[in-house]
Short mmCIF file of C-alpha atoms and ligand atoms in Angstrom, two decimals:
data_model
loop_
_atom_site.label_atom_id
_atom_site.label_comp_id
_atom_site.label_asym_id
_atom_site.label_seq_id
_atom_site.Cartn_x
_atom_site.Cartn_y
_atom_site.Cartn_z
CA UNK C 1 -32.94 62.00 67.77
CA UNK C 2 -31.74 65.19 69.41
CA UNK C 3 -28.41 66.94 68.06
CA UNK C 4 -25.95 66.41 71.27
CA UNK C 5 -23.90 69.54 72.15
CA UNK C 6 -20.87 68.03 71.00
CA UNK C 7 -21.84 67.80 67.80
CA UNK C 8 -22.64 71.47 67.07
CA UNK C 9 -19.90 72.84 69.34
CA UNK C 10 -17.80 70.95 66.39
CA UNK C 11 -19.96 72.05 63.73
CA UNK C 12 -19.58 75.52 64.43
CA UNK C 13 -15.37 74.76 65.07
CA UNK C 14 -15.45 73.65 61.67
CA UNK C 15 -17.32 76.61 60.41
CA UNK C 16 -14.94 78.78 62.33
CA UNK C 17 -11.66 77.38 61.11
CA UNK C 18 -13.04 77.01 57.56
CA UNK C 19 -13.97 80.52 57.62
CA UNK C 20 -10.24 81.36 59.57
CA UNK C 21 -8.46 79.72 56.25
CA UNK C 22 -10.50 81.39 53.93
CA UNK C 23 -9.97 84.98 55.34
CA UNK C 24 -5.89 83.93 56.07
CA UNK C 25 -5.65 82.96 51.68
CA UNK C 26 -7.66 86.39 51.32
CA UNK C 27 -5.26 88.09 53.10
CA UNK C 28 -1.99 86.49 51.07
CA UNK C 29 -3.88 87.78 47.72
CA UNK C 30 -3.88 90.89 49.08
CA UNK C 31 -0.38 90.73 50.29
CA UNK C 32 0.69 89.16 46.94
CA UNK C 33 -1.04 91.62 45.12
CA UNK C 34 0.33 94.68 46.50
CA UNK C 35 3.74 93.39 46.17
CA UNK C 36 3.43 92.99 42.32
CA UNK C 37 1.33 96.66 41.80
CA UNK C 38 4.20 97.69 44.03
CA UNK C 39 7.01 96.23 41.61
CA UNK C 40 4.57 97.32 38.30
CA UNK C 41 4.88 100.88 40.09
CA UNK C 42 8.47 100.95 41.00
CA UNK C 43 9.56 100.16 37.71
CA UNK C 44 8.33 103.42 35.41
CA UNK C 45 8.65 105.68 38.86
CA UNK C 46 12.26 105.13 38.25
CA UNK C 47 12.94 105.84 34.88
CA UNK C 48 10.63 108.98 35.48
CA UNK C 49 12.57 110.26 38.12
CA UNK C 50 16.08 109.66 36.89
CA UNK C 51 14.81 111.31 33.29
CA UNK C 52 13.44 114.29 34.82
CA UNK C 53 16.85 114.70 36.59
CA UNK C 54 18.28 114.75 33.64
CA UNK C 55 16.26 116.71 31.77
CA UNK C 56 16.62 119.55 34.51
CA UNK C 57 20.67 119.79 33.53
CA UNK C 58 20.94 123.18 31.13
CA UNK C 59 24.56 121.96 29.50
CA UNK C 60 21.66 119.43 27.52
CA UNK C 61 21.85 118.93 23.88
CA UNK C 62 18.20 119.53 22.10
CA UNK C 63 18.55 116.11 20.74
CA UNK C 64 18.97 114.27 24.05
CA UNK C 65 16.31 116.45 25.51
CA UNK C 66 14.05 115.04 22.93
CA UNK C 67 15.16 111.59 23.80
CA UNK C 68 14.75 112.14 27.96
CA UNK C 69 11.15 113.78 26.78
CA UNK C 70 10.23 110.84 25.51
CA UNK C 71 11.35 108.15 27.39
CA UNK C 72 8.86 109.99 30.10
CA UNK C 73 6.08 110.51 27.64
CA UNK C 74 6.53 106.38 27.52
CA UNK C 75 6.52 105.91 31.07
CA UNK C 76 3.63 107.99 32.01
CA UNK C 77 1.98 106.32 29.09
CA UNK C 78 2.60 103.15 30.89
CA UNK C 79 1.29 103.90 33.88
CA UNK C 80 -1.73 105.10 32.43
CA UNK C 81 -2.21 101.89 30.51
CA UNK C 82 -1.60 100.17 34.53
CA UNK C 83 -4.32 102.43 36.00
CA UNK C 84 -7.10 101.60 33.04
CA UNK C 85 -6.55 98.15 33.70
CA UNK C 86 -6.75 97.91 37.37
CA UNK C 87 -10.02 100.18 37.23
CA UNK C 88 -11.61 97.71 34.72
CA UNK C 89 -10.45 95.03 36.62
CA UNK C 90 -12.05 96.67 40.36
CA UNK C 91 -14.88 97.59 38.19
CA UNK C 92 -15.57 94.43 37.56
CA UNK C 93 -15.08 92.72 40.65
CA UNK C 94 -17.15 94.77 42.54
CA UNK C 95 -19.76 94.92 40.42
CA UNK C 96 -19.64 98.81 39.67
CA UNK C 97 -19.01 98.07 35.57
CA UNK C 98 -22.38 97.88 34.11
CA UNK C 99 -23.26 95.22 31.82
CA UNK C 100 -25.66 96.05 28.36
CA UNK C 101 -26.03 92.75 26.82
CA UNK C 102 -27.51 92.98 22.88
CA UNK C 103 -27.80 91.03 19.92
CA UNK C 104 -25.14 91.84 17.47
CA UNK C 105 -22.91 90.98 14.46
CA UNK C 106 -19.90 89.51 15.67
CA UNK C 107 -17.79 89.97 12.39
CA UNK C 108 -19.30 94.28 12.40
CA UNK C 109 -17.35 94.64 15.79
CA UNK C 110 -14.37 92.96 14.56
CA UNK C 111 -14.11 95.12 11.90
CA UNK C 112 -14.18 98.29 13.91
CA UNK C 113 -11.76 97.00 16.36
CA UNK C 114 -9.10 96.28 13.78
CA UNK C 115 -9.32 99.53 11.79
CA UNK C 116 -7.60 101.08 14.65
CA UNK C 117 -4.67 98.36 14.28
CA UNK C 118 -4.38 99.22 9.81
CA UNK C 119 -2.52 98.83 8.50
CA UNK C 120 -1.27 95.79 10.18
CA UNK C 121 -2.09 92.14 8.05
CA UNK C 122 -5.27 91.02 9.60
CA UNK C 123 -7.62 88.23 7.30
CA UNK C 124 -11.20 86.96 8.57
CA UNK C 125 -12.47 83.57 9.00
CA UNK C 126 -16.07 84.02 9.59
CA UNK C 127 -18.67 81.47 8.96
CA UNK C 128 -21.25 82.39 6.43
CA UNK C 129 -23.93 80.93 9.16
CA UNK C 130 -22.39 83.10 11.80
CA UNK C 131 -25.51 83.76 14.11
CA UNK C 132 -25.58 86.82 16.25
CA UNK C 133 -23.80 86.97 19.75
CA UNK C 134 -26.00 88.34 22.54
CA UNK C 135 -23.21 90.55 24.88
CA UNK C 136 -21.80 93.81 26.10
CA UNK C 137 -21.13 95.18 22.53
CA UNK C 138 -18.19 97.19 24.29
CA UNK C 139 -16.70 94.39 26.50
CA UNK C 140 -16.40 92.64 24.03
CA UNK C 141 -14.90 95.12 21.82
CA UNK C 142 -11.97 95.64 24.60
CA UNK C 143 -11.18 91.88 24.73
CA UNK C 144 -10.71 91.95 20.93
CA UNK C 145 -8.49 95.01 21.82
CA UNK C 146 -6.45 93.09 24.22
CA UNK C 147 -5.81 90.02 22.15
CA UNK C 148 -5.01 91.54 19.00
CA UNK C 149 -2.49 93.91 20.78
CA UNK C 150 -0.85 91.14 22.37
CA UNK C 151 -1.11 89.10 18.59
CA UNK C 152 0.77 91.70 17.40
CA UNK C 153 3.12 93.22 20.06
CA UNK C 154 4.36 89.71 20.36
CA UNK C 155 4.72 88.35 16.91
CA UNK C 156 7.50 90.98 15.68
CA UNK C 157 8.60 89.58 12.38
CA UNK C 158 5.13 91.14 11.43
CA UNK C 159 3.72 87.94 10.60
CA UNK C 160 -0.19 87.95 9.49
CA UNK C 161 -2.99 87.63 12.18
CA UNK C 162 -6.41 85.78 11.52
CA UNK C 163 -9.79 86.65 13.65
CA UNK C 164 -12.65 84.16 13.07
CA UNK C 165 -15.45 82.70 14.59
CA UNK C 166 -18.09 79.59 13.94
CA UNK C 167 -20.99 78.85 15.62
CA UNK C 168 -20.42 76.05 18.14
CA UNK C 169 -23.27 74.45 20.00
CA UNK C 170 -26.66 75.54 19.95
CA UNK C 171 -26.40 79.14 21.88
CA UNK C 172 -22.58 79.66 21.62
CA UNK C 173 -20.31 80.87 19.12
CA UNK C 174 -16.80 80.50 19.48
CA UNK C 175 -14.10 82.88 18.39
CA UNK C 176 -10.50 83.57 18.14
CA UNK C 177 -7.21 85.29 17.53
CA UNK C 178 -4.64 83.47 16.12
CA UNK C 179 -1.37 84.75 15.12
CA UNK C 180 2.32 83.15 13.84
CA UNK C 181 4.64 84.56 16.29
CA UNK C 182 6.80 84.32 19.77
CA UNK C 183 4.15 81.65 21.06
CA UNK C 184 4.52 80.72 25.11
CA UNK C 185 7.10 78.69 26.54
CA UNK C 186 5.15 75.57 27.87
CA UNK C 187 6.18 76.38 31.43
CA UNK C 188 4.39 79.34 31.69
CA UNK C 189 1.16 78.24 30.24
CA UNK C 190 -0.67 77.64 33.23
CA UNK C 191 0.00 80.56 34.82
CA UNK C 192 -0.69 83.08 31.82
CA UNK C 193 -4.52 84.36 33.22
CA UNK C 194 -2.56 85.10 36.67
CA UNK C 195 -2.72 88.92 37.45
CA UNK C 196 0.57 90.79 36.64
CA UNK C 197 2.00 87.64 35.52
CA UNK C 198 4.36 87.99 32.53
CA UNK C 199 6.61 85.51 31.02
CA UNK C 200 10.28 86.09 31.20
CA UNK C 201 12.19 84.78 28.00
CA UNK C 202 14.64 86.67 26.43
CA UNK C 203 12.98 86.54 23.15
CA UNK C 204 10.14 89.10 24.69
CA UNK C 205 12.52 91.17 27.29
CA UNK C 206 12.04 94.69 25.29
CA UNK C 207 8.26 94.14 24.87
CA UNK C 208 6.95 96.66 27.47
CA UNK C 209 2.73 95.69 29.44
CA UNK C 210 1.65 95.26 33.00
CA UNK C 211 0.70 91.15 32.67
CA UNK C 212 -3.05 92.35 33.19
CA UNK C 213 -4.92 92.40 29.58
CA UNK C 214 -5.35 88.14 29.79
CA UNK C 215 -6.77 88.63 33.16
CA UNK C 216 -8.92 90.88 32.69
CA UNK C 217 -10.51 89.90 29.04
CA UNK C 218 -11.01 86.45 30.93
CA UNK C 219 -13.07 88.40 33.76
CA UNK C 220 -14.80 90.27 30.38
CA UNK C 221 -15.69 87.06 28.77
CA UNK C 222 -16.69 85.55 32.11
CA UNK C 223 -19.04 87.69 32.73
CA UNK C 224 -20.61 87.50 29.38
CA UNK C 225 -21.06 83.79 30.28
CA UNK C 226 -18.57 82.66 27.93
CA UNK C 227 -15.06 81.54 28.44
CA UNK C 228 -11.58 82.17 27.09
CA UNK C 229 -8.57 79.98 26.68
CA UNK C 230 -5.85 79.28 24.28
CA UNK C 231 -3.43 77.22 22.71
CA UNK C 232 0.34 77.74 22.11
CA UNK C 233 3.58 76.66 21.07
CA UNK C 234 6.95 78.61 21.69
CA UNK C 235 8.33 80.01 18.50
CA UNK C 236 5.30 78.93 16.35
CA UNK C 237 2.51 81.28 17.71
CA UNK C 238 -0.63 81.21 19.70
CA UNK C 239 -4.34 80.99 19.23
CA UNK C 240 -6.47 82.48 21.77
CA UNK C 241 -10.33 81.41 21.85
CA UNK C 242 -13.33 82.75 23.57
CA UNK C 243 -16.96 81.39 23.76
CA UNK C 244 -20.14 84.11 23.22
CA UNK C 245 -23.95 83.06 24.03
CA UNK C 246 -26.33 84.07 21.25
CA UNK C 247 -29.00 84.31 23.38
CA UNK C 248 -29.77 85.32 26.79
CA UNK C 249 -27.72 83.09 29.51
CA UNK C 250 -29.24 82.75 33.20
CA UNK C 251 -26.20 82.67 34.85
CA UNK C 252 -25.45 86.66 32.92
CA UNK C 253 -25.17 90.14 34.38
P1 ADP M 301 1.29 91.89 28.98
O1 ADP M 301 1.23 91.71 27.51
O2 ADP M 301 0.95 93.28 29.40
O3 ADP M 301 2.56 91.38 29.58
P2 ADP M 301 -0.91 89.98 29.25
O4 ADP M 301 -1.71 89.61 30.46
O5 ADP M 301 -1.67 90.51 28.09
O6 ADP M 301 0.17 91.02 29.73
O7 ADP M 301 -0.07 88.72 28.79
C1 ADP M 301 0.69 87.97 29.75
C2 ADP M 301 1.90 87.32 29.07
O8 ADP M 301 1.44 86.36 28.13
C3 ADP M 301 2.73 88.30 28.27
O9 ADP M 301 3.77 88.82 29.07
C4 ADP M 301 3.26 87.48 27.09
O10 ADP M 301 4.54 86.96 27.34
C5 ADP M 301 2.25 86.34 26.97
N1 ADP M 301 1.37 86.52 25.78
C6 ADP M 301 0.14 87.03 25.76
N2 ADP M 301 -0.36 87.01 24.51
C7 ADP M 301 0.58 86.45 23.73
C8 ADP M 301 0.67 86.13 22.35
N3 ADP M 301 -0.32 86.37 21.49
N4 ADP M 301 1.81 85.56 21.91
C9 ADP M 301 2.83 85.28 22.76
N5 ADP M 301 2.81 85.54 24.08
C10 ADP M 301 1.69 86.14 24.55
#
Protein backbone atom coordinates (compact mmCIF):
# COMPACT_ATOMS: atom_id res chain seq x y z
CA UNK A 1 0.00 0.00 0.00
CA UNK A 2 1.00 3.56 -0.76
CA UNK A 3 2.32 5.89 2.21
CA UNK A 4 -0.71 8.61 2.42
CA UNK A 5 0.53 12.23 2.78
CA UNK A 6 -0.59 12.40 6.17
CA UNK A 7 1.52 10.06 7.30
CA UNK A 8 4.86 11.57 6.22
CA UNK A 9 3.75 15.18 6.74
CA UNK A 10 3.74 13.65 10.53
CA UNK A 11 6.75 11.75 10.10
CA UNK A 12 8.76 14.54 9.17
CA UNK A 13 6.77 16.79 12.28
CA UNK A 14 8.14 14.29 14.44
CA UNK A 15 11.56 14.45 12.99
CA UNK A 16 11.34 18.19 13.24
CA UNK A 17 10.30 18.54 16.84
CA UNK A 18 12.63 15.69 17.88
CA UNK A 19 15.38 17.43 16.28
CA UNK A 20 13.84 21.10 17.89
CA UNK A 21 14.33 19.36 21.58
CA UNK A 22 17.52 18.07 20.92
CA UNK A 23 19.12 21.39 19.67
CA UNK A 24 16.89 23.43 22.69
CA UNK A 25 18.91 20.68 25.64
CA UNK A 26 22.15 21.53 23.45
CA UNK A 27 21.67 24.92 23.91
CA UNK A 28 21.00 24.71 28.02
CA UNK A 29 24.53 22.73 28.15
CA UNK A 30 25.94 25.42 26.63
CA UNK A 31 24.20 27.94 28.72
CA UNK A 32 24.93 25.82 31.85
CA UNK A 33 28.30 25.47 30.95
CA UNK A 34 29.33 28.92 30.51
CA UNK A 35 27.76 29.87 33.68
CA UNK A 36 30.00 27.45 35.74
CA UNK A 37 33.52 28.33 33.52
CA UNK A 38 32.16 31.77 34.24
CA UNK A 39 31.94 31.20 38.17
CA UNK A 40 35.45 28.80 37.90
CA UNK A 41 36.83 32.17 36.28
CA UNK A 42 35.43 34.74 38.55
CA UNK A 43 36.68 33.16 41.49
CA UNK A 44 40.83 33.35 41.07
CA UNK A 45 40.21 36.75 38.79
CA UNK A 46 39.31 38.15 42.11
CA UNK A 47 41.81 37.26 44.40
CA UNK A 48 44.29 38.26 41.51
CA UNK A 49 43.08 41.54 41.20
CA UNK A 50 42.56 42.53 44.80
CA UNK A 51 46.37 41.01 45.48
CA UNK A 52 47.91 42.92 42.82
CA UNK A 53 46.25 46.04 44.38
CA UNK A 54 47.82 45.37 47.17
CA UNK A 55 50.94 44.50 46.21
CA UNK A 56 51.18 47.93 44.24
CA UNK A 57 50.99 49.90 47.92
CA UNK A 58 54.93 50.98 48.70
CA UNK A 59 54.19 51.43 52.77
CA UNK A 60 54.31 47.13 52.23
CA UNK A 61 56.22 45.05 54.58
CA UNK A 62 58.68 42.42 52.60
CA UNK A 63 56.96 39.74 54.47
CA UNK A 64 53.40 40.51 53.33
CA UNK A 65 54.72 41.14 49.90
CA UNK A 66 55.88 37.62 49.94
CA UNK A 67 52.54 36.49 51.13
CA UNK A 68 50.39 38.75 48.29
CA UNK A 69 53.21 37.14 45.76
CA UNK A 70 52.10 34.08 46.47
CA UNK A 71 48.66 33.97 46.90
CA UNK A 72 48.89 35.12 42.96
CA UNK A 73 51.51 32.60 42.07
CA UNK A 74 48.46 30.15 43.48
CA UNK A 75 45.85 31.68 41.54
CA UNK A 76 47.48 31.84 38.24
CA UNK A 77 48.53 28.33 39.02
CA UNK A 78 44.91 27.58 39.23
CA UNK A 79 43.87 28.85 36.31
CA UNK A 80 46.41 27.15 34.49
CA UNK A 81 45.40 23.83 35.97
CA UNK A 82 41.43 25.16 34.55
CA UNK A 83 42.82 25.80 31.04
CA UNK A 84 44.78 22.16 30.76
CA UNK A 85 41.69 20.61 31.63
CA UNK A 86 39.24 22.23 29.42
CA UNK A 87 41.78 21.75 26.40
CA UNK A 88 41.96 17.96 27.19
CA UNK A 89 38.50 17.89 27.64
CA UNK A 90 37.72 19.96 23.85
CA UNK A 91 40.46 17.80 22.66
CA UNK A 92 38.71 15.07 23.23
CA UNK A 93 35.38 15.85 22.25
CA UNK A 94 36.18 16.96 19.05
CA UNK A 95 38.28 14.47 18.20
CA UNK A 96 41.57 16.63 17.79
CA UNK A 97 43.49 14.41 20.81
CA UNK A 98 45.10 11.60 19.05
CA UNK A 99 44.83 8.23 20.31
CA UNK A 100 48.23 5.61 20.22
CA UNK A 101 46.88 2.49 21.59
CA UNK A 102 49.91 -0.24 22.64
CA UNK A 103 50.45 -3.18 24.57
CA UNK A 104 51.95 -2.40 27.88
CA UNK A 105 52.69 -3.23 31.55
CA UNK A 106 50.11 -1.83 33.57
CA UNK A 107 52.02 -2.02 36.99
CA UNK A 108 55.54 -0.11 34.78
CA UNK A 109 53.16 2.97 34.28
CA UNK A 110 51.99 2.96 37.72
CA UNK A 111 55.21 3.12 38.93
CA UNK A 112 56.26 6.14 36.97
CA UNK A 113 53.16 7.97 37.77
CA UNK A 114 53.63 7.70 41.50
CA UNK A 115 57.33 8.61 41.70
CA UNK A 116 56.23 12.07 41.03
CA UNK A 117 53.75 11.81 44.19
CA UNK A 118 57.16 10.22 46.79
CA UNK A 119 57.25 10.36 49.09
CA UNK A 120 53.65 9.99 49.82
CA UNK A 121 52.54 6.09 51.28
CA UNK A 122 51.51 4.36 48.16
CA UNK A 123 51.51 0.06 48.30
CA UNK A 124 50.65 -2.15 45.07
CA UNK A 125 48.20 -4.82 44.63
CA UNK A 126 49.03 -6.28 41.36
CA UNK A 127 48.20 -9.72 40.29
CA UNK A 128 51.12 -11.91 39.50
CA UNK A 129 48.97 -12.97 36.18
CA UNK A 130 48.50 -9.34 35.35
CA UNK A 131 48.27 -9.51 31.43
CA UNK A 132 49.16 -6.49 29.42
CA UNK A 133 46.61 -3.57 28.77
CA UNK A 134 46.37 -2.52 25.13
CA UNK A 135 45.82 1.70 25.44
CA UNK A 136 47.08 5.22 25.07
CA UNK A 137 50.19 4.63 27.32
CA UNK A 138 49.82 8.50 28.14
CA UNK A 139 46.01 8.71 28.70
CA UNK A 140 46.22 6.48 30.78
CA UNK A 141 49.08 7.78 32.62
CA UNK A 142 46.97 11.22 33.20
CA UNK A 143 43.95 9.34 34.63
CA UNK A 144 46.30 7.69 37.17
CA UNK A 145 47.44 11.37 37.67
CA UNK A 146 44.01 12.55 38.36
CA UNK A 147 42.92 9.89 40.77
CA UNK A 148 45.85 9.69 42.85
CA UNK A 149 45.83 13.56 43.23
CA UNK A 150 42.39 13.55 44.27
CA UNK A 151 43.37 10.14 46.71
CA UNK A 152 45.57 12.27 48.25
CA UNK A 153 44.41 15.95 48.21
CA UNK A 154 41.35 14.57 49.84
CA UNK A 155 42.46 12.13 52.42
CA UNK A 156 44.50 14.76 54.69
CA UNK A 157 45.30 12.79 57.77
CA UNK A 158 47.90 11.32 55.23
CA UNK A 159 46.43 8.04 55.36
CA UNK A 160 48.09 5.25 52.93
CA UNK A 161 46.83 4.83 49.27
CA UNK A 162 46.74 1.35 47.41
CA UNK A 163 46.84 1.07 43.33
CA UNK A 164 46.09 -2.44 42.02
CA UNK A 165 44.74 -4.20 39.29
CA UNK A 166 43.52 -8.02 38.34
CA UNK A 167 42.61 -9.29 35.27
CA UNK A 168 38.82 -9.46 34.94
CA UNK A 169 37.16 -11.14 32.03
CA UNK A 170 38.82 -12.41 29.13
CA UNK A 171 40.16 -8.97 27.37
CA UNK A 172 39.77 -6.58 30.40
CA UNK A 173 41.69 -5.80 33.32
CA UNK A 174 40.34 -3.85 35.95
CA UNK A 175 42.12 -1.35 38.13
CA UNK A 176 41.90 1.02 40.94
CA UNK A 177 42.74 3.68 43.45
CA UNK A 178 41.68 3.26 46.71
CA UNK A 179 42.46 5.43 49.54
CA UNK A 180 41.20 5.85 53.55
CA UNK A 181 40.11 9.34 53.62
CA UNK A 182 37.19 12.22 53.37
CA UNK A 183 35.07 9.66 51.20
CA UNK A 184 31.71 11.37 49.38
CA UNK A 185 28.69 12.28 51.07
CA UNK A 186 26.03 9.85 49.51
CA UNK A 187 24.11 12.80 48.09
CA UNK A 188 26.55 13.80 45.84
CA UNK A 189 27.45 10.51 44.40
CA UNK A 190 25.56 10.62 41.39
CA UNK A 191 26.52 13.69 40.31
CA UNK A 192 30.44 13.36 40.89
CA UNK A 193 31.42 12.71 36.78
CA UNK A 194 29.29 16.08 36.16
CA UNK A 195 31.62 18.83 34.68
CA UNK A 196 32.71 21.48 37.28
CA UNK A 197 30.76 19.71 39.79
CA UNK A 198 32.34 19.74 43.27
CA UNK A 199 30.94 18.67 46.49
CA UNK A 200 30.36 21.22 49.13
CA UNK A 201 30.97 19.83 52.77
CA UNK A 202 32.76 21.62 55.14
CA UNK A 203 35.16 18.90 55.76
CA UNK A 204 36.74 19.71 52.03
CA UNK A 205 36.02 23.73 51.92
CA UNK A 206 39.98 24.68 51.86
CA UNK A 207 40.77 21.96 49.26
CA UNK A 208 41.28 24.15 46.14
CA UNK A 209 40.34 22.14 41.94
CA UNK A 210 38.02 23.08 39.14
CA UNK A 211 35.46 19.74 39.57
CA UNK A 212 36.92 18.64 36.04
CA UNK A 213 39.72 15.75 36.64
CA UNK A 214 36.58 12.88 37.20
CA UNK A 215 35.12 14.12 34.03
CA UNK A 216 37.60 14.09 32.08
CA UNK A 217 39.60 10.67 33.16
CA UNK A 218 35.99 9.15 32.51
CA UNK A 219 36.12 10.68 28.80
CA UNK A 220 40.06 9.16 28.95
CA UNK A 221 38.95 5.76 29.94
CA UNK A 222 35.97 5.95 27.59
CA UNK A 223 37.71 6.30 24.88
CA UNK A 224 40.09 3.54 25.62
CA UNK A 225 36.91 1.39 25.63
CA UNK A 226 36.97 0.87 29.20
CA UNK A 227 34.97 2.43 31.93
CA UNK A 228 35.44 4.12 35.28
CA UNK A 229 33.37 4.23 38.40
CA UNK A 230 33.72 4.10 42.07
CA UNK A 231 32.62 3.35 45.36
CA UNK A 232 32.47 5.53 48.54
CA UNK A 233 31.55 6.15 51.93
CA UNK A 234 31.75 9.64 53.75
CA UNK A 235 34.47 9.68 56.33
CA UNK A 236 35.79 6.15 55.44
CA UNK A 237 37.32 6.76 51.92
CA UNK A 238 36.78 5.95 48.34
CA UNK A 239 37.81 3.45 45.75
CA UNK A 240 37.82 4.49 42.27
CA UNK A 241 37.92 1.65 39.45
CA UNK A 242 38.54 1.68 35.79
CA UNK A 243 38.31 -1.17 33.16
CA UNK A 244 41.41 -1.52 30.33
CA UNK A 245 41.06 -3.95 27.13
CA UNK A 246 44.15 -6.10 26.62
CA UNK A 247 43.62 -6.38 23.25
CA UNK A 248 42.38 -4.41 20.45
CA UNK A 249 38.51 -3.26 21.02
CA UNK A 250 36.29 -2.45 17.80
CA UNK A 251 34.43 0.09 19.25
CA UNK A 252 38.40 2.07 20.00
CA UNK A 253 39.95 5.21 18.55
P1 LIG B 1 38.21 18.66 41.97
O1 LIG B 1 39.03 17.74 42.81
O2 LIG B 1 39.04 19.56 41.13
O3 LIG B 1 37.14 19.36 42.75
P2 LIG B 1 37.18 16.31 40.55
O4 LIG B 1 36.33 16.25 39.32
O5 LIG B 1 38.49 15.62 40.50
O6 LIG B 1 37.37 17.85 40.87
O7 LIG B 1 36.34 15.75 41.77
C1 LIG B 1 35.00 16.20 41.99
C2 LIG B 1 34.66 16.13 43.49
O8 LIG B 1 34.67 14.77 43.89
C3 LIG B 1 35.68 16.82 44.37
O9 LIG B 1 35.30 18.15 44.59
C4 LIG B 1 35.70 15.98 45.65
O10 LIG B 1 34.86 16.51 46.63
C5 LIG B 1 35.19 14.62 45.20
N1 LIG B 1 36.29 13.62 45.15
C6 LIG B 1 36.99 13.23 44.07
N2 LIG B 1 37.89 12.29 44.40
C7 LIG B 1 37.74 12.07 45.72
C8 LIG B 1 38.37 11.20 46.67
N3 LIG B 1 39.33 10.35 46.32
N4 LIG B 1 37.95 11.26 47.95
C9 LIG B 1 36.96 12.11 48.32
N5 LIG B 1 36.32 12.94 47.49
C10 LIG B 1 36.72 12.93 46.20
Amino acid sequence: MEPNLNDSMDAELMQALYENHALQEQIAMQTQFMHLLTHQLATPLTSLNGSVHLLAEPSLGMEQRQEFLTLVQQQIHRLEHLLQDLVAIRNLETGILETHPVLFPLPALVEEVVEAFRPYSITYQFSPDLPEVWSDRWQVSQVLVNLLSNAIKYSPNGSPIEIGAMPLSAGWVQAWVKDSGLGIPAADQSRLFERFYRVKHSDRQNIEGTGLGLSLCKLLIENQAGQLWFESVHNQGSCFYFTLPTVSRGNQL
